[in-house]
Amino acid sequence: MAVRVDLNISLDGFATTTDQTPDNPFGADWPRLVAAYAATRTMRERVFKDTSGAGTTGVDEQYAQSYFSNIGAEIMGAAMFGFHAHPNDPDWRGWWGEEPPFRVPVFVLTHMPRPPIEMAGGTTFHFLNTSLADALRLATSAADGKDVRIGGGPTVVRAYLKAGLVDSLHVAIAPILLGRGIRLWDDLRGLEAGYTVKAETAESGTVHLTFQR
């Protein structure tokens, strides 16, 4: 069992965007940040329900396949679930749709605990107001020998990295500059110590950087 992270960031290290509007809740920058992943065959099928077989099949696709491989549970922050979009709505079920792509137990770190939500396709969201270590223990038990993914956002990922709890970190560095947002690398000086680091450039220009314990 390994604790894994897979994250998309810009050349200047930002993993979030800031140009959202009420009419465009994701903003114009988000599709640019995740374009290479979103174009892959695996992501088109798993996330966008496109079963036509269309999509890219190169290096980005290899990492997209790996993203879902051997995952038994996931941990994410409240923002990744989407609590900030509807903070006072007890019926809010997240912005992943009725059949989220995770298909495993998902543990959401939040100050607003609520009963679990069982979704179609095998995803159940559990809401926790607890420590990083306790959440990881619960996720590890639920994963039943498979890997646990720290899904995001970057603040949660950075907290797990600073605590030394991540075995494998993969960042897909998109060839764009965002200039603002939440940076992954802040306060992580010397992170590379204790990891084997490799880089691979995809046909899209995305650089896949992997830190392996």
XYZ file of C-alpha atoms in Angstrom:
213
model
C 0.000 0.000 0.000
C 1.256 3.467 -0.909
C 0.018 6.987 -0.251
C -0.086 8.757 -3.608
C -0.640 12.215 -5.044
C -1.420 13.108 -8.674
C -1.828 16.824 -9.351
C -1.907 19.271 -12.281
C 0.102 22.470 -11.866
C 1.278 25.356 -14.055
C 4.871 26.226 -14.914
C 4.860 28.707 -12.038
C 3.576 26.078 -9.614
C -0.096 26.981 -9.243
C -2.619 24.156 -8.863
C -5.706 26.378 -8.680
C -7.125 29.128 -10.862
C -8.677 32.448 -9.854
C -10.656 33.647 -12.884
C -13.978 32.045 -12.005
C -17.212 34.006 -12.508
C -20.880 33.196 -11.785
C -21.377 32.571 -15.502
C -18.179 30.511 -15.831
C -17.684 28.784 -12.447
C -14.497 26.991 -13.525
C -13.013 29.972 -15.344
C -11.137 30.009 -18.637
C -7.824 28.991 -17.043
C -8.939 25.652 -15.584
C -9.483 23.937 -18.976
C -6.000 25.141 -19.981
C -4.461 23.679 -16.834
C -5.998 20.215 -17.267
C -6.239 20.131 -21.079
C -3.696 17.347 -21.616
C -5.317 15.040 -19.062
C -8.859 15.876 -20.184
C -7.941 14.913 -23.766
C -6.812 11.381 -22.879
C -8.878 8.321 -23.687
C -9.030 7.262 -20.032
C -10.207 10.634 -18.702
C -12.762 11.029 -21.481
C -14.265 7.671 -20.591
C -13.938 7.813 -16.810
C -14.823 11.457 -16.146
C -16.801 12.603 -19.174
C -18.584 9.281 -19.915
C -17.349 9.221 -23.518
C -17.303 5.543 -24.501
C -16.449 6.172 -28.158
C -12.777 5.264 -27.659
C -11.687 8.746 -28.720
C -8.846 10.526 -26.957
C -5.080 10.760 -26.900
C -3.047 7.597 -26.326
C 0.508 8.818 -25.702
C 2.453 9.608 -22.543
C -0.402 11.619 -20.996
C -2.697 8.604 -21.409
C -0.203 6.365 -19.610
C -0.299 8.667 -16.584
C -4.096 8.952 -16.805
C -4.371 5.174 -16.620
C -1.997 5.134 -13.662
C -4.121 7.782 -11.929
C -6.927 5.279 -11.399
C -4.799 2.140 -11.026
C -4.882 0.267 -7.685
C -6.668 3.049 -5.768
C -8.667 1.790 -2.792
C -9.619 5.082 -1.121
C -9.234 8.835 -1.572
C -8.810 11.830 0.726
C -9.793 15.334 -0.401
C -10.428 18.761 1.061
C -13.810 20.437 1.395
C -13.132 22.720 -1.578
C -12.449 19.784 -3.885
C -15.818 18.315 -2.885
C -17.341 21.738 -3.522
C -18.590 22.815 -0.095
C -17.564 26.413 -0.781
C -20.042 26.542 -3.672
C -23.062 25.733 -1.473
C -21.871 26.026 2.153
C -25.334 26.189 3.733
C -27.182 23.679 1.561
C -27.695 20.374 3.471
C -28.761 18.678 0.230
C -25.590 19.606 -1.700
C -24.044 16.401 -3.107
C -20.838 17.858 -4.532
C -19.993 18.912 -8.050
C -18.903 15.483 -9.311
C -22.368 14.452 -10.525
C -24.424 11.483 -9.418
C -21.763 9.012 -10.591
C -18.363 10.429 -9.541
C -15.238 9.009 -11.210
C -13.605 7.792 -7.974
C -15.539 4.505 -7.456
C -13.982 4.063 -3.983
C -14.621 5.460 -0.486
C -13.733 9.173 -0.421
C -12.909 10.914 2.865
C -13.615 14.659 2.789
C -11.779 16.817 5.342
C -14.231 19.461 6.514
C -15.344 21.485 9.521
C -18.953 20.647 8.559
C -19.400 16.914 9.261
C -22.530 15.338 7.811
C -23.825 11.810 7.155
C -22.102 9.835 4.374
C -23.430 10.141 0.824
C -23.526 6.970 -1.255
C -23.330 7.708 -4.985
C -23.755 5.591 -8.090
C -20.751 3.663 -9.360
C -19.189 2.752 -6.014
C -18.257 6.183 -4.592
C -19.270 6.959 -1.017
C -18.328 10.346 0.465
C -17.457 10.338 4.183
C -17.116 13.720 5.927
C -14.477 14.067 8.643
C -13.464 16.777 11.081
C -10.234 15.124 12.178
C -6.449 15.185 11.814
C -4.505 14.284 8.685
C -3.143 11.154 10.365
C -6.561 9.965 11.561
C -8.074 10.518 8.120
C -5.224 8.536 6.591
C -5.766 5.676 9.042
C -9.447 5.495 8.126
C -8.684 5.658 4.405
C -5.979 3.005 4.707
C -8.395 0.649 6.434
C -11.049 1.273 3.779
C -8.517 0.758 0.956
C -8.032 -2.867 2.071
C -4.441 -3.182 0.895
C -4.718 -0.898 -2.143
C -3.248 2.603 -2.439
C -4.667 5.743 -0.854
C -4.702 8.847 -3.043
C -4.519 12.342 -1.562
C -6.655 13.925 -4.247
C -6.394 17.611 -3.435
C -6.667 20.439 -3.464
C -3.111 21.740 -3.190
C -3.504 22.927 0.423
C -4.414 19.407 1.571
C -1.688 17.861 -0.597
C 0.925 20.269 0.782
C -0.118 19.455 4.350
C 0.371 15.723 3.752
C 3.716 16.372 2.051
C 4.929 18.541 4.951
C 3.903 15.784 7.371
C 6.031 13.275 5.429
C 3.053 11.020 4.726
C 3.290 10.787 0.909
C 5.108 7.887 -0.731
C 4.639 8.916 -4.368
C 4.040 12.386 -5.806
C 3.243 12.895 -9.493
C 2.728 16.399 -10.859
C 1.714 17.083 -14.443
C 3.233 20.482 -15.256
C 1.208 22.190 -17.965
C 3.169 24.573 -20.247
C 1.181 27.625 -19.158
C 1.684 30.503 -16.700
C -1.140 31.399 -14.319
C 0.501 34.063 -12.152
C -1.817 33.589 -9.182
C -3.729 30.974 -7.227
C -2.558 28.420 -4.661
C 0.978 27.157 -5.225
C 1.903 23.564 -4.526
C 5.569 24.166 -3.666
C 5.318 26.855 -0.972
C 7.070 25.876 2.303
C 8.330 22.597 0.804
C 12.027 23.480 0.540
C 14.120 20.295 0.338
C 11.159 18.075 -0.480
C 13.271 16.139 -2.998
C 15.431 14.674 -0.214
C 14.446 11.080 0.373
C 12.767 10.712 -3.017
C 13.961 9.461 -6.384
C 12.948 12.095 -8.926
C 12.323 11.579 -12.626
C 10.808 13.674 -15.414
C 9.140 12.727 -18.680
C 7.804 15.091 -21.344
C 4.598 14.180 -23.146
C 3.605 14.959 -26.720
C 1.355 17.743 -25.359
C 4.343 19.539 -23.823
C 3.231 18.521 -20.337
C 6.137 17.551 -18.088
C 5.351 14.625 -15.794
C 7.491 14.948 -12.674
C 7.505 12.013 -10.244
C 8.890 11.844 -6.705
C 9.089 8.223 -5.503
C 10.039 7.323 -1.918
